Tab-separated table of C-alpha atoms in Angstrom:
chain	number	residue	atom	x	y	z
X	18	UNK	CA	-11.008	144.384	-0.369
X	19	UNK	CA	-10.833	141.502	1.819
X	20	UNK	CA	-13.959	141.100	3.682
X	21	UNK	CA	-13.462	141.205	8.202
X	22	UNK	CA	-14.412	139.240	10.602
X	23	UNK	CA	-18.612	139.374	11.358
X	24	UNK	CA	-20.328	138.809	14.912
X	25	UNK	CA	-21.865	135.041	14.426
X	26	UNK	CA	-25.545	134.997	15.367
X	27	UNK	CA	-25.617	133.833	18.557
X	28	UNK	CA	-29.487	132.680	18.116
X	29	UNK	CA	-29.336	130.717	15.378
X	30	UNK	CA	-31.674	130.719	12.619
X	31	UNK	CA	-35.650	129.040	12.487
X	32	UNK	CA	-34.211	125.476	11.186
X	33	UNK	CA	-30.954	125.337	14.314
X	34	UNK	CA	-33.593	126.629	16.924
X	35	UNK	CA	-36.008	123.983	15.673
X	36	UNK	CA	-33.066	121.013	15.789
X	37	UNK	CA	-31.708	122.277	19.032
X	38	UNK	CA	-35.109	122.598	21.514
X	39	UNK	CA	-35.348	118.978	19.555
X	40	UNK	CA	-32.853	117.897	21.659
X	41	UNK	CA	-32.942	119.939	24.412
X	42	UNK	CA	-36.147	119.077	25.389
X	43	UNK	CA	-35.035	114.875	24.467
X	44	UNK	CA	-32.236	114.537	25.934
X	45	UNK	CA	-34.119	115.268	29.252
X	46	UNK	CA	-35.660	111.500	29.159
X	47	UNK	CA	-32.016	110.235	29.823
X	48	UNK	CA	-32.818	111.344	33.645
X	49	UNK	CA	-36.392	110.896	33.627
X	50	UNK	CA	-37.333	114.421	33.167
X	51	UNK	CA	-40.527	115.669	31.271
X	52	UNK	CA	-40.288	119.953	30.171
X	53	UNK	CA	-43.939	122.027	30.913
X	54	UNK	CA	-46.398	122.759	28.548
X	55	UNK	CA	-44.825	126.210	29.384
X	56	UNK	CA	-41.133	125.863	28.119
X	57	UNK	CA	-42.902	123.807	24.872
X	58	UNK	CA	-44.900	127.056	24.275
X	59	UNK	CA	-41.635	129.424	24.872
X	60	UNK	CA	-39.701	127.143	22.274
X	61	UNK	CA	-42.352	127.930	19.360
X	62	UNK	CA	-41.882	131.209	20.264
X	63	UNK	CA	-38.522	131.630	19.971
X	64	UNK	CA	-38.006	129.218	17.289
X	65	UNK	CA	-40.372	131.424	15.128
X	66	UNK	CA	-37.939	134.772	16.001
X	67	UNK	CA	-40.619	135.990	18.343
X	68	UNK	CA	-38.213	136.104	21.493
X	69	UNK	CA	-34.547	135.603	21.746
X	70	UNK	CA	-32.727	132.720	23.900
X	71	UNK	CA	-32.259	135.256	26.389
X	72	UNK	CA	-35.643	136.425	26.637
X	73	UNK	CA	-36.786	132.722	26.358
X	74	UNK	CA	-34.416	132.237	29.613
X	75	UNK	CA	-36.072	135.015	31.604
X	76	UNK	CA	-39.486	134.055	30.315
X	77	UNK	CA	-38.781	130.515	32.305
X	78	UNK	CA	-37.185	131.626	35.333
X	79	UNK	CA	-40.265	134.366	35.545
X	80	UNK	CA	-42.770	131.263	35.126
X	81	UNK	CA	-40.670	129.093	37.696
X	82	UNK	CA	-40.509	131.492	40.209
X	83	UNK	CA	-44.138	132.641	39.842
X	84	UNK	CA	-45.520	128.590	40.035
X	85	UNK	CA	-43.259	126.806	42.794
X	86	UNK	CA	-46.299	124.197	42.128
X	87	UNK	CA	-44.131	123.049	38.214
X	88	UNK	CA	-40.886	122.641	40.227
X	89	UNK	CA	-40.680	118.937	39.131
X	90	UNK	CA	-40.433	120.793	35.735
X	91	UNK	CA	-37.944	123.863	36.193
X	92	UNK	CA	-34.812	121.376	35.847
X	93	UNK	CA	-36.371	119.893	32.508
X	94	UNK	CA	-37.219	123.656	31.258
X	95	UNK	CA	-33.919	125.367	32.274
X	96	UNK	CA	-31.822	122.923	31.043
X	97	UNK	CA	-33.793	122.314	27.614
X	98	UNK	CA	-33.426	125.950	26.515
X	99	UNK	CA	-29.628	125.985	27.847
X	100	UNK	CA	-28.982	122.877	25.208
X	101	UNK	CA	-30.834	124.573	22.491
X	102	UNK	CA	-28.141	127.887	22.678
X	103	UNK	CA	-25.276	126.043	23.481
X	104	UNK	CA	-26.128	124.175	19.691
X	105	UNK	CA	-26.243	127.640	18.070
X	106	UNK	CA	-22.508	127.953	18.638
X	107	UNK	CA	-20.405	127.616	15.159
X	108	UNK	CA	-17.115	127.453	17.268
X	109	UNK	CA	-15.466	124.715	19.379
X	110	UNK	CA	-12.837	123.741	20.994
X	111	UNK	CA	-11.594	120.430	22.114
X	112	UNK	CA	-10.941	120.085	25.416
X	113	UNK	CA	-11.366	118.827	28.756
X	114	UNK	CA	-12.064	122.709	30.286
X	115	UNK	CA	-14.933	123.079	27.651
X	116	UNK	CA	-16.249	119.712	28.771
X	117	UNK	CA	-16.482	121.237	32.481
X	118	UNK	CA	-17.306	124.966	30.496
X	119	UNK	CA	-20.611	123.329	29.194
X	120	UNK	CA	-21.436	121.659	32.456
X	121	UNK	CA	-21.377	124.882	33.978
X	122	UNK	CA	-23.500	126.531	31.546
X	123	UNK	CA	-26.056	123.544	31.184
X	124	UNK	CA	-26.824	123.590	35.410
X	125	UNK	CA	-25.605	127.064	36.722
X	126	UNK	CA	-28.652	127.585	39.508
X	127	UNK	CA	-29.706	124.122	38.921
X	128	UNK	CA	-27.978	121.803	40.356
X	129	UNK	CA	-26.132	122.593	43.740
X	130	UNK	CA	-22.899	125.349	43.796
X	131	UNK	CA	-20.439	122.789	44.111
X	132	UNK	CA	-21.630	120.703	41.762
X	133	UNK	CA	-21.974	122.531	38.793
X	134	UNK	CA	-18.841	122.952	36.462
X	135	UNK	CA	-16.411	121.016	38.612
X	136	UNK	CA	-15.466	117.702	38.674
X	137	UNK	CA	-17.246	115.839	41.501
X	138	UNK	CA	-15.016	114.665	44.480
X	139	UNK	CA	-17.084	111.992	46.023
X	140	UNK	CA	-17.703	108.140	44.803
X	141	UNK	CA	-21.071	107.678	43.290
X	142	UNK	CA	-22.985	104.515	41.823
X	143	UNK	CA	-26.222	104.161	40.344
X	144	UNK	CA	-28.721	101.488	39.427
X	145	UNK	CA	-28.966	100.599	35.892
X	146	UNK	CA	-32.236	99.084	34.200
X	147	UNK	CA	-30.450	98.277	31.921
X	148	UNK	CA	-28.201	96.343	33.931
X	149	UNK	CA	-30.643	94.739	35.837
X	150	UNK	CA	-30.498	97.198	38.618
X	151	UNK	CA	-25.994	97.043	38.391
X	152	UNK	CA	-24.233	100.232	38.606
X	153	UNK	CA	-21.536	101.048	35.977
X	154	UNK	CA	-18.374	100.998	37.926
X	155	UNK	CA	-17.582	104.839	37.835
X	156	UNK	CA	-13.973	106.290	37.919
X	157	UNK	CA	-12.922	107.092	41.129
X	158	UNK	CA	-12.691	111.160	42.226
X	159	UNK	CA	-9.101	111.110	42.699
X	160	UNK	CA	-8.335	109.893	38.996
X	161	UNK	CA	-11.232	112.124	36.869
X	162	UNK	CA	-8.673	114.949	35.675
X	163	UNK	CA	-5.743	112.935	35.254
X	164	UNK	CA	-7.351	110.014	33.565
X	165	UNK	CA	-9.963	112.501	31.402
X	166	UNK	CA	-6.260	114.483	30.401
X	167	UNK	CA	-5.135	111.491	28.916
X	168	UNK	CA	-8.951	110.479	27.057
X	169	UNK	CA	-8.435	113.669	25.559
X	170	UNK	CA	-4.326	113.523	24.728
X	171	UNK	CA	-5.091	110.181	23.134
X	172	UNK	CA	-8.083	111.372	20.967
X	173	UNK	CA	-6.189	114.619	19.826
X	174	UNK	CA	-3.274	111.898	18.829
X	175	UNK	CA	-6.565	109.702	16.908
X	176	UNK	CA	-8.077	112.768	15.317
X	177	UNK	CA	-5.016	112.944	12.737
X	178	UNK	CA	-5.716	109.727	11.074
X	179	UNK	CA	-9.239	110.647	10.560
X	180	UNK	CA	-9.217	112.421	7.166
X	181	UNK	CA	-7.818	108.994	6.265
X	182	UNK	CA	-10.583	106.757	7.486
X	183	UNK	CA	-13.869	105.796	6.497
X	184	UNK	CA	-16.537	108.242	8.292
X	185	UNK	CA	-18.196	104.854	9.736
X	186	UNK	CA	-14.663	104.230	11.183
X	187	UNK	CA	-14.288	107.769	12.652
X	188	UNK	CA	-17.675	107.859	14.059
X	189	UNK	CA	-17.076	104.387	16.144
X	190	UNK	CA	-14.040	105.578	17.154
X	191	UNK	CA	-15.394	108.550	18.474
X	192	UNK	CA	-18.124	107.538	20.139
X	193	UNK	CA	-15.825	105.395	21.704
X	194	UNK	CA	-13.987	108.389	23.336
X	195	UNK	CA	-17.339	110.033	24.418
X	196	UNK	CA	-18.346	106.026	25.860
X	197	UNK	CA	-15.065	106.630	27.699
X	198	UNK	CA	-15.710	110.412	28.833
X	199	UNK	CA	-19.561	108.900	30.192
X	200	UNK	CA	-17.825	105.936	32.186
X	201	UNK	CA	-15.269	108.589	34.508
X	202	UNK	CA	-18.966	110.333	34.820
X	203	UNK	CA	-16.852	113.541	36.138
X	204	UNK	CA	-19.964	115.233	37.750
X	205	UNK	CA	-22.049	114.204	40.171
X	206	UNK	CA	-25.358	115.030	38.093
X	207	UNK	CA	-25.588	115.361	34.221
X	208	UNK	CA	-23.558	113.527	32.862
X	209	UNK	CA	-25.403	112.103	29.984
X	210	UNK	CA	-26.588	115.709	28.850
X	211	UNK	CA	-23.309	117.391	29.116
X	212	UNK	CA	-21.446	114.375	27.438
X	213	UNK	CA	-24.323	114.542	24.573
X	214	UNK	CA	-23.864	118.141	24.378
X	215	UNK	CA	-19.917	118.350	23.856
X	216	UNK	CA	-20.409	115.076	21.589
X	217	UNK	CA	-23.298	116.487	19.301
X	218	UNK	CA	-20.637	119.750	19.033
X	219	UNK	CA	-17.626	117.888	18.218
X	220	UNK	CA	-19.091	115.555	15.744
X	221	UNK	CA	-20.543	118.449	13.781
X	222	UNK	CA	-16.715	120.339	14.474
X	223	UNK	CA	-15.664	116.549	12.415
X	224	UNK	CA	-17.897	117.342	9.562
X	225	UNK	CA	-20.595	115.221	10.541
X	226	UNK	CA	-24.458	115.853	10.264
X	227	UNK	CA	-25.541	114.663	13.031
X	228	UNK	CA	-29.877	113.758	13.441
X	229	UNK	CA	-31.834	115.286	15.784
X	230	UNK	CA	-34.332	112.548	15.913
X	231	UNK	CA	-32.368	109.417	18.149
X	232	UNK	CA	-31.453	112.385	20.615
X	233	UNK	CA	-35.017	113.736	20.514
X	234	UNK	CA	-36.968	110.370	21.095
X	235	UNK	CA	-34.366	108.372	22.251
X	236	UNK	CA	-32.277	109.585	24.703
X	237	UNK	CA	-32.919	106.868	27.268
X	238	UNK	CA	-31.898	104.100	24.650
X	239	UNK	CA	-28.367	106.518	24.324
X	240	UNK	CA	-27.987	106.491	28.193
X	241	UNK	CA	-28.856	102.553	28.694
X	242	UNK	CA	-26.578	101.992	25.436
X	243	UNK	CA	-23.384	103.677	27.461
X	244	UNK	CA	-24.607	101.562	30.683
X	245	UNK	CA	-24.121	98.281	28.600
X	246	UNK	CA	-21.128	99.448	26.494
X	247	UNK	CA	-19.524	100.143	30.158
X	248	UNK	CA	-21.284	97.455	31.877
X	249	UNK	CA	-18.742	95.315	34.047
X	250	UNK	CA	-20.718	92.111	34.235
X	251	UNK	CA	-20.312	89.733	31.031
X	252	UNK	CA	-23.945	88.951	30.817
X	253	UNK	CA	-24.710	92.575	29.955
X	254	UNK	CA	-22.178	93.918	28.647
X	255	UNK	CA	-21.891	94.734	24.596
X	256	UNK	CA	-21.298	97.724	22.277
X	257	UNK	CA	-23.934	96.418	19.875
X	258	UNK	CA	-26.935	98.945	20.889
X	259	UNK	CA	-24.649	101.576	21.155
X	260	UNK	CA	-23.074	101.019	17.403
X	261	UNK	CA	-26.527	101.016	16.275
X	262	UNK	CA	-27.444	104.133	18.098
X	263	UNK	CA	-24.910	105.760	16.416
X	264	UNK	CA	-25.773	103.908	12.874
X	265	UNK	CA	-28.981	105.552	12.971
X	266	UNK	CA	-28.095	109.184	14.657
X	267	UNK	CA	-25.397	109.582	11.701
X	268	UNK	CA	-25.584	106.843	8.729
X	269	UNK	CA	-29.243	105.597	8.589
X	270	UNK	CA	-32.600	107.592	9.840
X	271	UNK	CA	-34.646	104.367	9.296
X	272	UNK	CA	-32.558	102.518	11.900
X	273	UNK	CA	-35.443	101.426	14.696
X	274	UNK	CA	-34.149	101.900	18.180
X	275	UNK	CA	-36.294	99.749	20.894
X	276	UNK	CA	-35.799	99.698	24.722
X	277	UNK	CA	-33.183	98.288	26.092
X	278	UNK	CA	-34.776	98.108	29.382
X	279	UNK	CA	-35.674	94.503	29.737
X	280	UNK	CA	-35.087	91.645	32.631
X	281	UNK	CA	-32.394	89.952	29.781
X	282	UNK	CA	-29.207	91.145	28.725
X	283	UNK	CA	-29.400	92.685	25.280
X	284	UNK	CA	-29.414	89.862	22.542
X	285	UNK	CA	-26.836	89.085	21.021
């Protein structure tokens, strides 16, 4: 008899907990966040089976609302331990909606109402270190959905040459797309972590194994990698830290990654 279909474990087991709260907890340097002692002691916890992701949830909402003193902290906790599910999930789907999906999930009582899952409708810049204190030139509001719909048309059209091409050629070219899906930046806060998110989830839907460890400790050197890939002036911009980002998250563990925030443009 042919076996059904089974309920996937929704929590993982003690290795996926381990990699995800890896990069939960990193990815949270890309906007100059630092998680408590608290959420670190939660994560053991539930990594070890102790507690489930929704009890691990509750556990840091409880703690938030009980010390209004960590607040600097709740974003970093909240956030870390949303990451860490959403990387449990054995299913994806490739789309623009699950883009905005994880967005939602990531910063629901976070970030304000009507910014969280929706594409942003104002004009935003920021200033770079990496760029000397430039902003990447963001898409406009008007042109996020349209111009995203056609990022994701034309990577759906890429994706059927890939069994073809060499896995160093598929991961440029997808990192590529997700350099493309950071530039539009289609929310007005989290960008980075949502775009790291969907990326980590459809690299591993590609049949890559993708490293916790550049995520983990270097997820500052990912976000200052996109500013210079997208970077409009000529004196900073270059793909070169970003290939090698991706040379060491995918291809080569030893790969050093250094900070890219310096008063120079990145050598050449």
């Amino acid at each position: 008899m042919i076996d059904g279909y089974k309920v996937a474990d929704s929590d993982g087991n003690e290795k996926s907990r381990e990699y995800g709260w890896s990069i939960g907890f990193g990815l949270q340097q890309a906007d100059g966040l630092q998680p408590s002692e608290y959420a670190h002691d939660v994560a053991r916890r539930q990594i070890a089976g102790q507690i489930s992701y929704g009890q691990a949830a509750q556990e840091i909402s409880e703690y938030h609302a009980a010390n209004p003193s960590q607040k600097e902290h709740r974003e970093a906790d909240v956030v870390s331990q949303r990451i860490s599910e959403i990387l449990q999930m054995p299913t994806f789907a490739f789309s623009p909606g699950v883009l905005k999906a994880i967005h939602g999930k990531l910063f629901a009582g976070v970030l304000s109402d009507d910014w969280t899952g929706v594409w942003r409708t104002e004009n935003i810049t920021k200033q770079e270190p990496a760029l000397g204190g430039q902003t990447v030139q963001y898409s406009d509001s008007m042109w996020i959905e349209p111009t995203l719909e056609y990022d994701f048309s034309e990577e759906k059209k890429r994706q059927g040459s890939y069994q073809r091409a060499s896995r160093e050629d598929v991961a440029e070219s997808v990192f590529g797309f997700l350099s493309g899906v950071w530039q539009i930046h289609p929310f007005r806060e989290g960008n980075t972590r949502t775009a790291a998110t969907f990326g980590i989830l459809y690299l591993r839907f590609l049949g890559f194994n993708v490293g916790d460890e550049p995520f983990a400790k270097h997820s500052q050197y990912f976000r200052d990698a996109l500013a210079l890939a997208n970077a409009s002036d000529p004196a900073f911009k270059t793909a070169e830290p970003l290939q090698l980002f991706v040379k060491a998250l995918l291809f080569d563990s030893s790969v050093q990654l250094k900070s890219l925030r310096t008063d120079e443009p990145f050598a050449h």
